[in-house]
JSON list of C-alpha atoms in Angstrom, two decimals:
[
{"chain": "A", "resi": 4, "resn": "MET", "atom": "CA", "xyz": [93.09, 308.59, 250.90]},
{"chain": "A", "resi": 5, "resn": "PRO", "atom": "CA", "xyz": [91.81, 307.00, 247.93]},
{"chain": "A", "resi": 6, "resn": "VAL", "atom": "CA", "xyz": [89.94, 308.95, 245.33]},
{"chain": "A", "resi": 7, "resn": "PRO", "atom": "CA", "xyz": [86.05, 308.35, 245.00]},
{"chain": "A", "resi": 8, "resn": "ILE", "atom": "CA", "xyz": [85.38, 307.11, 241.65]},
{"chain": "A", "resi": 9, "resn": "ARG", "atom": "CA", "xyz": [83.35, 310.21, 240.30]},
{"chain": "A", "resi": 10, "resn": "HIS", "atom": "CA", "xyz": [86.11, 312.49, 240.50]},
{"chain": "A", "resi": 11, "resn": "ILE", "atom": "CA", "xyz": [87.49, 310.26, 238.25]},
{"chain": "A", "resi": 12, "resn": "ALA", "atom": "CA", "xyz": [85.46, 309.96, 235.70]},
{"chain": "A", "resi": 13, "resn": "VAL", "atom": "CA", "xyz": [85.30, 314.12, 235.58]},
{"chain": "A", "resi": 14, "resn": "ALA", "atom": "CA", "xyz": [88.44, 314.72, 235.19]},
{"chain": "A", "resi": 15, "resn": "LEU", "atom": "CA", "xyz": [88.18, 311.92, 232.16]},
{"chain": "A", "resi": 16, "resn": "THR", "atom": "CA", "xyz": [85.13, 313.58, 230.77]},
{"chain": "A", "resi": 17, "resn": "LEU", "atom": "CA", "xyz": [87.10, 317.10, 231.17]},
{"chain": "A", "resi": 18, "resn": "CYS", "atom": "CA", "xyz": [90.06, 315.80, 229.77]},
{"chain": "A", "resi": 19, "resn": "CYS", "atom": "CA", "xyz": [88.43, 314.10, 226.57]},
{"chain": "A", "resi": 20, "resn": "ALA", "atom": "CA", "xyz": [86.28, 317.20, 226.27]},
{"chain": "A", "resi": 21, "resn": "LEU", "atom": "CA", "xyz": [89.49, 319.14, 226.18]},
{"chain": "A", "resi": 22, "resn": "LEU", "atom": "CA", "xyz": [91.09, 317.50, 223.25]},
{"chain": "A", "resi": 23, "resn": "ALA", "atom": "CA", "xyz": [88.32, 317.90, 221.18]},
{"chain": "A", "resi": 24, "resn": "GLY", "atom": "CA", "xyz": [87.95, 320.71, 221.42]},
{"chain": "A", "resi": 25, "resn": "SER", "atom": "CA", "xyz": [91.87, 321.48, 220.96]},
{"chain": "A", "resi": 26, "resn": "THR", "atom": "CA", "xyz": [91.58, 319.07, 218.16]},
{"chain": "A", "resi": 27, "resn": "ALA", "atom": "CA", "xyz": [88.47, 320.83, 216.38]},
{"chain": "A", "resi": 28, "resn": "TYR", "atom": "CA", "xyz": [90.46, 324.33, 217.35]},
{"chain": "A", "resi": 29, "resn": "ALA", "atom": "CA", "xyz": [93.81, 323.12, 215.60]},
{"chain": "A", "resi": 30, "resn": "SER", "atom": "CA", "xyz": [92.05, 321.75, 212.22]},
{"chain": "A", "resi": 31, "resn": "SER", "atom": "CA", "xyz": [89.31, 324.45, 211.52]},
{"chain": "A", "resi": 32, "resn": "ASP", "atom": "CA", "xyz": [91.91, 327.04, 211.47]},
{"chain": "A", "resi": 33, "resn": "GLY", "atom": "CA", "xyz": [91.49, 327.36, 207.63]},
{"chain": "A", "resi": 34, "resn": "SER", "atom": "CA", "xyz": [95.30, 325.93, 206.49]},
{"chain": "A", "resi": 35, "resn": "SER", "atom": "CA", "xyz": [96.13, 322.86, 203.97]},
{"chain": "A", "resi": 36, "resn": "GLN", "atom": "CA", "xyz": [99.23, 321.14, 206.58]},
{"chain": "A", "resi": 37, "resn": "ARG", "atom": "CA", "xyz": [97.40, 318.30, 208.57]},
{"chain": "A", "resi": 38, "resn": "ASN", "atom": "CA", "xyz": [98.56, 317.81, 212.31]},
{"chain": "A", "resi": 39, "resn": "PRO", "atom": "CA", "xyz": [100.32, 314.95, 212.39]},
{"chain": "A", "resi": 40, "resn": "THR", "atom": "CA", "xyz": [99.26, 314.14, 216.09]},
{"chain": "A", "resi": 41, "resn": "VAL", "atom": "CA", "xyz": [95.56, 314.08, 214.79]},
{"chain": "A", "resi": 42, "resn": "ALA", "atom": "CA", "xyz": [94.10, 311.00, 213.40]},
{"chain": "A", "resi": 43, "resn": "VAL", "atom": "CA", "xyz": [91.69, 311.17, 211.79]},
{"chain": "A", "resi": 44, "resn": "ALA", "atom": "CA", "xyz": [89.31, 307.92, 210.82]},
{"chain": "A", "resi": 45, "resn": "SER", "atom": "CA", "xyz": [88.05, 307.49, 207.82]},
{"chain": "A", "resi": 46, "resn": "ALA", "atom": "CA", "xyz": [84.21, 306.57, 207.56]},
{"chain": "A", "resi": 47, "resn": "GLU", "atom": "CA", "xyz": [84.01, 305.31, 203.91]},
{"chain": "A", "resi": 48, "resn": "PRO", "atom": "CA", "xyz": [80.34, 302.70, 203.73]},
{"chain": "A", "resi": 49, "resn": "SER", "atom": "CA", "xyz": [81.85, 299.15, 201.94]},
{"chain": "A", "resi": 50, "resn": "PRO", "atom": "CA", "xyz": [80.08, 298.17, 199.35]},
{"chain": "A", "resi": 51, "resn": "SER", "atom": "CA", "xyz": [77.48, 295.40, 199.64]},
{"chain": "A", "resi": 52, "resn": "ALA", "atom": "CA", "xyz": [74.36, 294.62, 197.78]},
{"chain": "A", "resi": 53, "resn": "SER", "atom": "CA", "xyz": [70.69, 294.69, 199.16]},
{"chain": "A", "resi": 54, "resn": "ALA", "atom": "CA", "xyz": [71.04, 290.70, 199.24]},
{"chain": "A", "resi": 55, "resn": "GLU", "atom": "CA", "xyz": [73.42, 290.32, 201.27]},
{"chain": "A", "resi": 56, "resn": "LYS", "atom": "CA", "xyz": [72.22, 292.96, 203.70]},
{"chain": "A", "resi": 57, "resn": "GLN", "atom": "CA", "xyz": [69.03, 290.83, 203.38]},
{"chain": "A", "resi": 58, "resn": "LYS", "atom": "CA", "xyz": [70.71, 287.72, 204.47]},
{"chain": "A", "resi": 59, "resn": "PHE", "atom": "CA", "xyz": [72.56, 288.94, 207.49]},
{"chain": "A", "resi": 60, "resn": "ALA", "atom": "CA", "xyz": [69.35, 290.40, 208.84]},
{"chain": "A", "resi": 61, "resn": "LYS", "atom": "CA", "xyz": [68.19, 286.31, 208.52]},
{"chain": "A", "resi": 62, "resn": "THR", "atom": "CA", "xyz": [71.66, 285.54, 209.76]},
{"chain": "A", "resi": 63, "resn": "ARG", "atom": "CA", "xyz": [71.03, 287.66, 212.60]},
{"chain": "A", "resi": 64, "resn": "PHE", "atom": "CA", "xyz": [67.51, 286.85, 212.81]},
{"chain": "A", "resi": 65, "resn": "VAL", "atom": "CA", "xyz": [68.03, 283.28, 213.53]},
{"chain": "A", "resi": 66, "resn": "ALA", "atom": "CA", "xyz": [70.68, 283.89, 215.69]},
{"chain": "A", "resi": 67, "resn": "ASN", "atom": "CA", "xyz": [68.66, 285.79, 217.94]},
{"chain": "A", "resi": 68, "resn": "ALA", "atom": "CA", "xyz": [65.77, 283.51, 217.49]},
{"chain": "A", "resi": 69, "resn": "GLY", "atom": "CA", "xyz": [67.29, 280.62, 218.17]},
{"chain": "A", "resi": 70, "resn": "LEU", "atom": "CA", "xyz": [68.55, 281.86, 221.72]},
{"chain": "A", "resi": 71, "resn": "ALA", "atom": "CA", "xyz": [65.11, 282.37, 223.00]},
{"chain": "A", "resi": 72, "resn": "ALA", "atom": "CA", "xyz": [64.08, 279.49, 221.91]},
{"chain": "A", "resi": 73, "resn": "GLY", "atom": "CA", "xyz": [66.84, 277.56, 223.45]},
{"chain": "A", "resi": 74, "resn": "ALA", "atom": "CA", "xyz": [66.33, 279.45, 226.54]},
{"chain": "A", "resi": 75, "resn": "VAL", "atom": "CA", "xyz": [62.73, 278.99, 226.65]},
{"chain": "A", "resi": 76, "resn": "TYR", "atom": "CA", "xyz": [62.74, 275.66, 226.54]},
{"chain": "A", "resi": 77, "resn": "GLN", "atom": "CA", "xyz": [65.98, 275.03, 228.98]},
{"chain": "A", "resi": 78, "resn": "TRP", "atom": "CA", "xyz": [64.38, 277.09, 231.95]},
{"chain": "A", "resi": 79, "resn": "ILE", "atom": "CA", "xyz": [60.88, 277.65, 231.38]},
{"chain": "A", "resi": 80, "resn": "TYR", "atom": "CA", "xyz": [59.52, 274.72, 229.14]},
{"chain": "A", "resi": 81, "resn": "LYS", "atom": "CA", "xyz": [61.49, 271.71, 230.02]},
{"chain": "A", "resi": 82, "resn": "PRO", "atom": "CA", "xyz": [61.48, 272.24, 234.25]},
{"chain": "A", "resi": 83, "resn": "TYR", "atom": "CA", "xyz": [57.58, 273.29, 234.00]},
{"chain": "A", "resi": 84, "resn": "LYS", "atom": "CA", "xyz": [56.54, 269.42, 231.97]},
{"chain": "A", "resi": 85, "resn": "ALA", "atom": "CA", "xyz": [59.04, 268.38, 235.00]},
{"chain": "A", "resi": 86, "resn": "GLY", "atom": "CA", "xyz": [56.47, 269.75, 236.91]},
{"chain": "A", "resi": 87, "resn": "LYS", "atom": "CA", "xyz": [59.32, 272.35, 238.88]},
{"chain": "A", "resi": 88, "resn": "PHE", "atom": "CA", "xyz": [56.92, 275.33, 239.38]},
{"chain": "A", "resi": 89, "resn": "LYS", "atom": "CA", "xyz": [54.33, 273.73, 241.55]},
{"chain": "A", "resi": 90, "resn": "LYS", "atom": "CA", "xyz": [54.62, 274.27, 244.94]},
{"chain": "A", "resi": 91, "resn": "GLY", "atom": "CA", "xyz": [56.37, 272.04, 247.01]},
{"chain": "A", "resi": 92, "resn": "ALA", "atom": "CA", "xyz": [58.33, 271.12, 244.31]},
{"chain": "A", "resi": 93, "resn": "HIS", "atom": "CA", "xyz": [62.56, 270.57, 245.46]},
{"chain": "A", "resi": 94, "resn": "GLY", "atom": "CA", "xyz": [64.35, 273.00, 244.22]},
{"chain": "A", "resi": 95, "resn": "ARG", "atom": "CA", "xyz": [61.27, 275.25, 243.37]},
{"chain": "A", "resi": 96, "resn": "LYS", "atom": "CA", "xyz": [62.33, 279.15, 244.56]},
{"chain": "A", "resi": 97, "resn": "LEU", "atom": "CA", "xyz": [65.90, 278.24, 242.05]},
{"chain": "A", "resi": 98, "resn": "THR", "atom": "CA", "xyz": [63.84, 276.96, 238.88]},
{"chain": "A", "resi": 99, "resn": "LEU", "atom": "CA", "xyz": [61.50, 279.81, 238.66]},
{"chain": "A", "resi": 100, "resn": "VAL", "atom": "CA", "xyz": [64.46, 282.42, 239.32]},
{"chain": "A", "resi": 101, "resn": "LYS", "atom": "CA", "xyz": [66.11, 280.76, 236.52]},
{"chain": "A", "resi": 102, "resn": "ALA", "atom": "CA", "xyz": [62.46, 280.99, 234.77]},
{"chain": "A", "resi": 103, "resn": "GLY", "atom": "CA", "xyz": [61.98, 284.82, 235.39]},
{"chain": "A", "resi": 104, "resn": "LEU", "atom": "CA", "xyz": [65.80, 285.48, 233.88]},
{"chain": "A", "resi": 105, "resn": "ALA", "atom": "CA", "xyz": [65.26, 283.00, 230.66]},
{"chain": "A", "resi": 106, "resn": "GLY", "atom": "CA", "xyz": [61.79, 285.08, 230.55]},
{"chain": "A", "resi": 107, "resn": "ALA", "atom": "CA", "xyz": [63.04, 288.03, 230.61]},
{"chain": "A", "resi": 108, "resn": "PHE", "atom": "CA", "xyz": [66.37, 287.12, 228.23]},
{"chain": "A", "resi": 109, "resn": "ALA", "atom": "CA", "xyz": [63.86, 285.53, 225.65]},
{"chain": "A", "resi": 110, "resn": "TYR", "atom": "CA", "xyz": [62.12, 288.43, 225.75]},
{"chain": "A", "resi": 111, "resn": "ASN", "atom": "CA", "xyz": [65.23, 290.72, 225.01]},
{"chain": "A", "resi": 112, "resn": "ARG", "atom": "CA", "xyz": [66.39, 288.25, 222.09]},
{"chain": "A", "resi": 113, "resn": "LEU", "atom": "CA", "xyz": [62.50, 288.18, 220.03]},
{"chain": "A", "resi": 114, "resn": "LYS", "atom": "CA", "xyz": [62.62, 292.22, 220.30]},
{"chain": "A", "resi": 115, "resn": "ALA", "atom": "CA", "xyz": [66.14, 291.80, 219.01]},
{"chain": "A", "resi": 116, "resn": "ALA", "atom": "CA", "xyz": [64.86, 289.26, 216.58]},
{"chain": "A", "resi": 117, "resn": "VAL", "atom": "CA", "xyz": [61.66, 291.35, 215.08]},
{"chain": "A", "resi": 118, "resn": "HIS", "atom": "CA", "xyz": [64.62, 294.62, 215.31]},
{"chain": "A", "resi": 119, "resn": "ASN", "atom": "CA", "xyz": [66.68, 292.07, 212.74]},
{"chain": "A", "resi": 120, "resn": "ALA", "atom": "CA", "xyz": [63.19, 291.05, 210.56]},
{"chain": "A", "resi": 121, "resn": "GLN", "atom": "CA", "xyz": [63.10, 294.38, 209.56]},
{"chain": "A", "resi": 122, "resn": "GLY", "atom": "CA", "xyz": [65.98, 294.01, 207.58]},
{"chain": "A", "resi": 123, "resn": "ASP", "atom": "CA", "xyz": [64.28, 291.54, 204.74]},
{"chain": "A", "resi": 124, "resn": "PRO", "atom": "CA", "xyz": [61.23, 292.17, 203.66]},
{"chain": "A", "resi": 125, "resn": "THR", "atom": "CA", "xyz": [60.15, 288.51, 203.74]},
{"chain": "A", "resi": 126, "resn": "LEU", "atom": "CA", "xyz": [61.01, 288.38, 207.10]},
{"chain": "A", "resi": 127, "resn": "SER", "atom": "CA", "xyz": [59.58, 292.05, 208.15]},
{"chain": "A", "resi": 128, "resn": "LYS", "atom": "CA", "xyz": [55.66, 290.73, 206.82]},
{"chain": "A", "resi": 129, "resn": "ALA", "atom": "CA", "xyz": [55.38, 287.79, 208.51]},
{"chain": "A", "resi": 130, "resn": "LEU", "atom": "CA", "xyz": [56.68, 288.68, 211.56]},
{"chain": "A", "resi": 131, "resn": "ALA", "atom": "CA", "xyz": [54.11, 291.74, 211.36]},
{"chain": "A", "resi": 132, "resn": "PRO", "atom": "CA", "xyz": [51.31, 289.55, 213.06]},
{"chain": "A", "resi": 133, "resn": "ILE", "atom": "CA", "xyz": [53.47, 288.04, 215.39]},
{"chain": "A", "resi": 134, "resn": "THR", "atom": "CA", "xyz": [54.67, 291.17, 217.33]},
{"chain": "A", "resi": 135, "resn": "ALA", "atom": "CA", "xyz": [51.50, 291.54, 219.49]},
{"chain": "A", "resi": 136, "resn": "GLY", "atom": "CA", "xyz": [52.11, 287.99, 220.99]},
{"chain": "A", "resi": 137, "resn": "ILE", "atom": "CA", "xyz": [56.25, 289.13, 221.89]},
{"chain": "A", "resi": 138, "resn": "ASN", "atom": "CA", "xyz": [54.83, 292.00, 223.37]},
{"chain": "A", "resi": 139, "resn": "SER", "atom": "CA", "xyz": [52.49, 289.97, 225.56]},
{"chain": "A", "resi": 140, "resn": "LEU", "atom": "CA", "xyz": [55.83, 288.09, 226.75]},
{"chain": "A", "resi": 141, "resn": "LYS", "atom": "CA", "xyz": [56.78, 291.08, 228.41]},
{"chain": "A", "resi": 142, "resn": "ASN", "atom": "CA", "xyz": [54.33, 290.42, 231.43]},
{"chain": "A", "resi": 143, "resn": "LEU", "atom": "CA", "xyz": [55.26, 286.29, 231.43]},
{"chain": "A", "resi": 144, "resn": "PRO", "atom": "CA", "xyz": [58.51, 286.41, 233.80]},
{"chain": "A", "resi": 145, "resn": "ALA", "atom": "CA", "xyz": [56.21, 287.98, 236.61]},
{"chain": "A", "resi": 146, "resn": "ARG", "atom": "CA", "xyz": [53.75, 285.23, 236.05]},
{"chain": "A", "resi": 147, "resn": "LEU", "atom": "CA", "xyz": [56.40, 282.22, 236.48]},
{"chain": "A", "resi": 148, "resn": "ARG", "atom": "CA", "xyz": [57.94, 283.58, 239.91]},
{"chain": "A", "resi": 149, "resn": "MET", "atom": "CA", "xyz": [53.65, 284.20, 240.88]},
{"chain": "A", "resi": 150, "resn": "GLY", "atom": "CA", "xyz": [53.68, 280.42, 240.16]},
{"chain": "A", "resi": 151, "resn": "ASP", "atom": "CA", "xyz": [51.42, 280.26, 237.06]},
{"chain": "A", "resi": 152, "resn": "GLY", "atom": "CA", "xyz": [52.33, 277.61, 235.29]},
{"chain": "A", "resi": 153, "resn": "SER", "atom": "CA", "xyz": [50.60, 278.43, 232.06]},
{"chain": "A", "resi": 154, "resn": "ALA", "atom": "CA", "xyz": [53.10, 281.13, 231.39]},
{"chain": "A", "resi": 155, "resn": "ALA", "atom": "CA", "xyz": [55.63, 278.39, 230.15]},
{"chain": "A", "resi": 156, "resn": "ASP", "atom": "CA", "xyz": [52.73, 277.26, 227.47]},
{"chain": "A", "resi": 157, "resn": "ASP", "atom": "CA", "xyz": [52.76, 280.53, 226.47]},
{"chain": "A", "resi": 158, "resn": "PHE", "atom": "CA", "xyz": [56.07, 281.26, 226.01]},
{"chain": "A", "resi": 159, "resn": "ASN", "atom": "CA", "xyz": [56.44, 277.99, 224.02]},
{"chain": "A", "resi": 160, "resn": "ASP", "atom": "CA", "xyz": [53.51, 279.08, 221.98]},
{"chain": "A", "resi": 161, "resn": "VAL", "atom": "CA", "xyz": [54.94, 282.33, 220.95]},
{"chain": "A", "resi": 162, "resn": "ILE", "atom": "CA", "xyz": [58.77, 280.65, 219.95]},
{"chain": "A", "resi": 163, "resn": "ASN", "atom": "CA", "xyz": [56.98, 278.30, 218.33]},
{"chain": "A", "resi": 164, "resn": "LYS", "atom": "CA", "xyz": [55.11, 280.74, 216.27]},
{"chain": "A", "resi": 165, "resn": "VAL", "atom": "CA", "xyz": [58.21, 282.93, 215.48]},
{"chain": "A", "resi": 166, "resn": "LYS", "atom": "CA", "xyz": [59.78, 279.25, 214.35]},
{"chain": "A", "resi": 167, "resn": "ASP", "atom": "CA", "xyz": [57.47, 278.65, 212.10]},
{"chain": "A", "resi": 168, "resn": "THR", "atom": "CA", "xyz": [57.05, 282.15, 209.96]},
{"chain": "A", "resi": 169, "resn": "GLY", "atom": "CA", "xyz": [60.90, 282.35, 209.93]},
{"chain": "A", "resi": 170, "resn": "LYS", "atom": "CA", "xyz": [60.47, 278.81, 208.61]},
{"chain": "A", "resi": 171, "resn": "ASP", "atom": "CA", "xyz": [58.14, 279.61, 205.77]},
{"chain": "A", "resi": 172, "resn": "ALA", "atom": "CA", "xyz": [59.90, 283.01, 205.18]},
{"chain": "A", "resi": 173, "resn": "GLY", "atom": "CA", "xyz": [63.10, 280.68, 203.98]},
{"chain": "A", "resi": 174, "resn": "ALA", "atom": "CA", "xyz": [65.55, 281.10, 208.05]},
{"chain": "A", "resi": 175, "resn": "GLU", "atom": "CA", "xyz": [64.62, 278.39, 209.70]},
{"chain": "A", "resi": 176, "resn": "VAL", "atom": "CA", "xyz": [65.05, 278.81, 213.55]},
{"chain": "A", "resi": 177, "resn": "LYS", "atom": "CA", "xyz": [66.67, 276.11, 216.27]},
{"chain": "A", "resi": 178, "resn": "ASN", "atom": "CA", "xyz": [67.05, 276.13, 219.32]},
{"chain": "A", "resi": 179, "resn": "LYS", "atom": "CA", "xyz": [70.88, 277.00, 220.45]},
{"chain": "A", "resi": 180, "resn": "VAL", "atom": "CA", "xyz": [71.21, 276.80, 224.49]},
{"chain": "A", "resi": 181, "resn": "PRO", "atom": "CA", "xyz": [72.54, 280.05, 225.53]},
{"chain": "A", "resi": 182, "resn": "SER", "atom": "CA", "xyz": [74.65, 279.54, 228.92]},
{"chain": "A", "resi": 183, "resn": "LEU", "atom": "CA", "xyz": [73.39, 280.38, 232.19]},
{"chain": "A", "resi": 184, "resn": "SER", "atom": "CA", "xyz": [75.96, 283.43, 232.43]},
{"chain": "A", "resi": 185, "resn": "GLU", "atom": "CA", "xyz": [74.92, 284.77, 229.37]},
{"chain": "A", "resi": 186, "resn": "VAL", "atom": "CA", "xyz": [70.89, 284.75, 230.34]},
{"chain": "A", "resi": 187, "resn": "LYS", "atom": "CA", "xyz": [72.06, 286.24, 233.80]},
{"chain": "A", "resi": 188, "resn": "ASN", "atom": "CA", "xyz": [73.74, 288.97, 231.56]},
{"chain": "A", "resi": 189, "resn": "GLY", "atom": "CA", "xyz": [71.33, 289.50, 229.07]},
{"chain": "A", "resi": 190, "resn": "SER", "atom": "CA", "xyz": [73.49, 289.40, 226.36]}
]
């Protein structure tokens, strides 16, 4: 008879809690000897200059905004221009499903790009006015599913504003089309 997964999860959680508790008890006895079975990881921060952190913030911003731009172009804007959202168009339902997934993916990546931009003073100041536009994209996948073609233009406008802002701040964003499995998984 198979064991339910929740029983396994409870047992695993209890074992981990007991192990953590016994490790804490063994190391808190006040002796200077170390327990050879307990491995302690050192959490020493690596030195990095603030300029290096800003560079990585810009890089992550460019990557996330590029994925959002590629998804919007490939699965929302291009089908919109081809007329695949119109009633009676061949493959309309599948196109709308892909566009809805791409819209949610693009919104997620744009929010991540805004978060990355907060690590860079130039980008954070430049993206502040665009944040409201990005937040307005939250409802656009539903509009796409309802057949509202203007949602594709709205997505494209916000993407273009993000790309222009990035370019002005020294972080040029280029479209990077994610695979359909990346869009489905949201990563």
